[in-house]
Coordinates of C-alpha atoms and ligand atoms in Angstrom, one line a residue:
M1 CA 36.6 54.6 -15.8
R2 CA 33.3 54.7 -13.9
K3 CA 31.6 52.7 -16.6
R4 CA 34.3 50.1 -16.5
L5 CA 33.9 49.6 -12.7
M6 CA 30.2 49.2 -13.1
L7 CA 30.8 46.5 -15.7
I8 CA 33.2 44.6 -13.5
A9 CA 30.7 44.9 -10.5
G10 CA 27.9 43.6 -12.8
A11 CA 30.0 40.7 -14.0
L12 CA 31.0 39.8 -10.4
A13 CA 27.3 39.9 -9.3
G14 CA 26.5 37.6 -12.2
M15 CA 29.1 35.1 -11.2
M16 CA 28.0 35.1 -7.6
A17 CA 24.4 34.4 -8.7
L18 CA 25.7 31.5 -10.8
V19 CA 27.7 30.1 -7.9
S20 CA 24.8 30.2 -5.6
M21 CA 22.5 28.6 -8.1
T22 CA 24.8 25.7 -8.9
G23 CA 26.4 25.4 -5.5
C24 CA 23.5 24.3 -3.3
D25 CA 21.7 21.6 -5.3
N26 CA 22.7 20.5 -8.8
Q27 CA 20.7 17.3 -8.6
P28 CA 17.9 17.5 -11.2
P29 CA 14.5 16.7 -9.6
K30 CA 13.5 13.0 -10.2
P31 CA 10.7 12.9 -12.7
K32 CA 7.4 11.8 -11.1
A33 CA 6.4 8.3 -12.0
N34 CA 3.2 8.0 -14.0
F35 CA 1.1 5.8 -11.6
A36 CA -2.4 4.7 -12.4
S37 CA -3.1 4.5 -8.7
T38 CA -3.3 7.5 -6.4
D39 CA 0.2 8.6 -5.2
V40 CA -0.1 8.9 -1.4
T41 CA 3.6 9.2 -0.7
G42 CA 4.1 11.1 2.6
I43 CA 0.6 10.8 4.1
D44 CA 0.7 10.7 7.9
Y45 CA -1.6 7.6 8.2
A46 CA -1.5 3.9 7.0
K47 CA 2.0 3.6 8.6
G48 CA 1.8 0.0 9.7
F49 CA 0.2 -2.6 12.0
E50 CA 0.7 -5.2 14.7
L51 CA -1.3 -8.3 13.9
T52 CA -1.1 -12.1 13.8
D53 CA -0.8 -14.1 10.5
H54 CA -2.7 -17.2 9.4
T55 CA 0.1 -19.4 10.8
G56 CA -0.1 -17.8 14.3
Q57 CA 3.0 -15.6 14.0
K58 CA 3.0 -12.0 15.3
R59 CA 3.6 -9.7 12.3
T60 CA 4.4 -6.0 11.6
L61 CA 4.9 -4.2 8.3
A62 CA 8.7 -4.2 9.0
D63 CA 8.7 -8.0 8.6
Y64 CA 8.2 -7.5 4.8
R65 CA 11.0 -5.0 4.2
G66 CA 12.7 -5.5 0.9
K67 CA 9.5 -6.3 -0.9
A68 CA 6.7 -4.2 -2.5
V69 CA 3.8 -4.8 -0.1
V70 CA 0.1 -4.6 -1.1
V71 CA -2.2 -4.4 1.9
F72 CA -5.8 -5.2 1.2
F73 CA -8.6 -5.1 3.8
G74 CA -11.6 -7.4 3.5
F75 CA -13.3 -10.5 4.9
T76 CA -13.4 -14.1 3.8
H77 CA -17.2 -14.2 3.4
C78 CA -17.1 -11.4 0.9
P79 CA -19.1 -12.4 -2.2
D80 CA -17.3 -10.3 -4.8
V81 CA -14.7 -7.6 -4.3
C82 CA -12.3 -9.5 -2.0
P83 CA -12.0 -12.7 -3.9
T84 CA -11.8 -10.8 -7.2
T85 CA -9.0 -8.6 -5.9
L86 CA -7.0 -11.5 -4.5
A87 CA -7.4 -13.4 -7.8
E88 CA -6.3 -10.3 -9.7
L89 CA -3.2 -9.8 -7.4
A90 CA -2.3 -13.5 -7.9
A91 CA -2.4 -13.0 -11.7
V92 CA -0.3 -9.9 -11.4
K93 CA 2.3 -11.7 -9.3
K94 CA 2.5 -14.4 -12.0
E95 CA 2.9 -11.7 -14.7
L96 CA 5.9 -10.3 -12.7
G97 CA 7.7 -13.6 -13.4
A98 CA 10.9 -13.8 -11.3
D99 CA 10.1 -10.4 -9.7
G100 CA 7.0 -12.0 -8.3
D101 CA 9.1 -13.0 -5.3
K102 CA 9.5 -9.3 -4.5
L103 CA 5.8 -8.8 -4.1
Q104 CA 4.1 -9.5 -0.8
V105 CA 0.3 -9.4 -0.7
L106 CA -1.3 -9.1 2.8
F107 CA -5.0 -9.6 3.3
I108 CA -6.1 -8.1 6.6
T109 CA -9.6 -9.0 7.8
V110 CA -12.0 -6.4 9.0
D111 CA -14.2 -9.3 10.3
P112 CA -12.1 -11.0 13.0
E113 CA -15.1 -12.6 14.6
R114 CA -15.6 -15.0 11.7
D115 CA -12.2 -14.8 10.2
T116 CA -10.2 -16.9 12.6
Q117 CA -6.7 -18.0 11.9
Q118 CA -8.0 -21.2 10.4
A119 CA -10.5 -19.4 8.2
L120 CA -7.8 -17.1 6.9
A121 CA -5.4 -20.1 6.4
D122 CA -8.1 -21.8 4.3
F123 CA -8.9 -18.7 2.2
V124 CA -5.9 -16.5 1.6
P125 CA -3.1 -18.9 0.4
A126 CA -5.6 -20.6 -1.9
F127 CA -5.1 -17.6 -4.2
D128 CA -1.3 -17.8 -4.0
P129 CA 0.8 -19.8 -1.6
G130 CA 2.8 -16.7 -0.8
F131 CA -0.2 -14.5 0.2
V132 CA -0.6 -13.9 3.9
G133 CA -3.8 -13.4 5.9
L134 CA -3.7 -11.3 9.0
Y135 CA -6.1 -10.7 11.9
G136 CA -6.2 -8.9 15.2
T137 CA -8.2 -8.7 18.3
P138 CA -11.4 -6.6 18.1
E139 CA -9.4 -3.7 19.7
Q140 CA -6.5 -4.1 17.3
T141 CA -9.0 -4.2 14.4
A142 CA -10.8 -1.0 15.6
K143 CA -7.4 0.7 15.9
L144 CA -6.5 -0.5 12.4
Q145 CA -9.7 1.1 11.0
Q146 CA -8.6 4.4 12.5
D147 CA -5.0 4.1 11.5
Y148 CA -5.9 3.3 7.9
K149 CA -9.0 5.6 7.7
L150 CA -11.1 2.6 6.6
F151 CA -14.8 2.5 6.0
V152 CA -16.2 -0.6 7.6
Q153 CA -19.9 -1.3 8.2
K154 CA -21.7 -4.5 9.1
V155 CA -24.9 -5.0 7.2
K156 CA -27.4 -7.8 8.3
N157 CA -28.8 -10.0 5.6
K158 CA -32.6 -10.2 4.9
T159 CA -33.2 -13.1 7.3
G160 CA -31.0 -11.5 10.0
D161 CA -29.0 -14.6 10.7
S162 CA -25.9 -13.5 9.0
Y163 CA -24.2 -10.3 7.8
N164 CA -22.1 -8.8 5.2
V165 CA -19.4 -6.1 5.7
D166 CA -19.3 -3.1 3.5
H167 CA -15.7 -2.0 3.4
T168 CA -13.1 0.2 1.8
A169 CA -12.2 -1.8 -1.3
G170 CA -8.8 -0.3 -2.2
S171 CA -5.3 -1.5 -1.4
Y172 CA -2.4 0.4 0.1
V173 CA 1.0 -0.2 -1.5
Y174 CA 4.4 0.2 0.3
D175 CA 7.8 0.3 -1.5
P176 CA 10.6 -2.1 -0.5
Q177 CA 11.8 0.5 2.0
G178 CA 8.5 0.3 3.9
R179 CA 7.2 3.7 2.8
I180 CA 3.6 4.2 2.0
R181 CA 3.3 5.1 -1.7
L182 CA 0.0 4.3 -3.4
F183 CA -3.6 3.7 -2.9
M184 CA -5.0 1.4 -5.6
R185 CA -8.8 1.6 -6.1
S186 CA -10.5 -1.7 -6.8
G187 CA -11.5 -2.0 -10.5
Q188 CA -8.3 -0.3 -11.9
G189 CA -7.7 -3.5 -13.8
P190 CA -4.7 -5.9 -13.6
Q191 CA -2.7 -4.1 -16.3
A192 CA -2.7 -0.8 -14.3
V193 CA -1.8 -2.7 -11.1
L194 CA 1.0 -4.6 -12.9
N195 CA 2.5 -1.3 -14.3
D196 CA 2.4 0.4 -10.9
L197 CA 4.0 -2.4 -9.1
K198 CA 6.7 -2.7 -11.7
L199 CA 7.4 1.1 -11.2
I200 CA 7.6 0.6 -7.4
L201 CA 9.9 -2.4 -7.8
A202 CA 12.1 -0.4 -10.2
G203 CA 12.6 2.2 -7.5
A204 CA 10.1 4.9 -8.6
Ligands
LIG301 NI1 -15.0 -7.6 0.2

């Protein structure tokens, strides 16, 4: 009799455990997408901006909700990384085909002294008519560098009459819900960028 009671108690405890296991959360965890870029989902910086676009419109990140957004920081006088990156992103957008409309590339200048609205209008849409150039006041630009933890340093050329800007050469990627998701290093190659953006657009 005692043995039987113990068996019943044991069975009940087992059932309770089962109920508590399945009762709270039976949603299987979503498998993590295999991004080539660094997954920065949930970081507490790079949350957005308030700037002016190359047509003179005030813009914030929320204006591009519904699209995957690639934010790249640079300057139009850049001899190498900036034009290369924009050309690469234009090629990736073409590769996306019809989904290219769901990709928004934003080029934010870290050199607003020289990158006026007109300079950005001449430079950015030349890579793709849908690309947008953005600039801010010197104060907004300084805040941006903090908000995005950017490295930016002016370097005078040999004759001292001009300068280059050494800068963070990666891009931040937001999903269509406006959440920060990826940091893409420059030089990952267009195939890696294409794959990652396809994953983001597919809801990864
Ligand atoms: Ni550059």
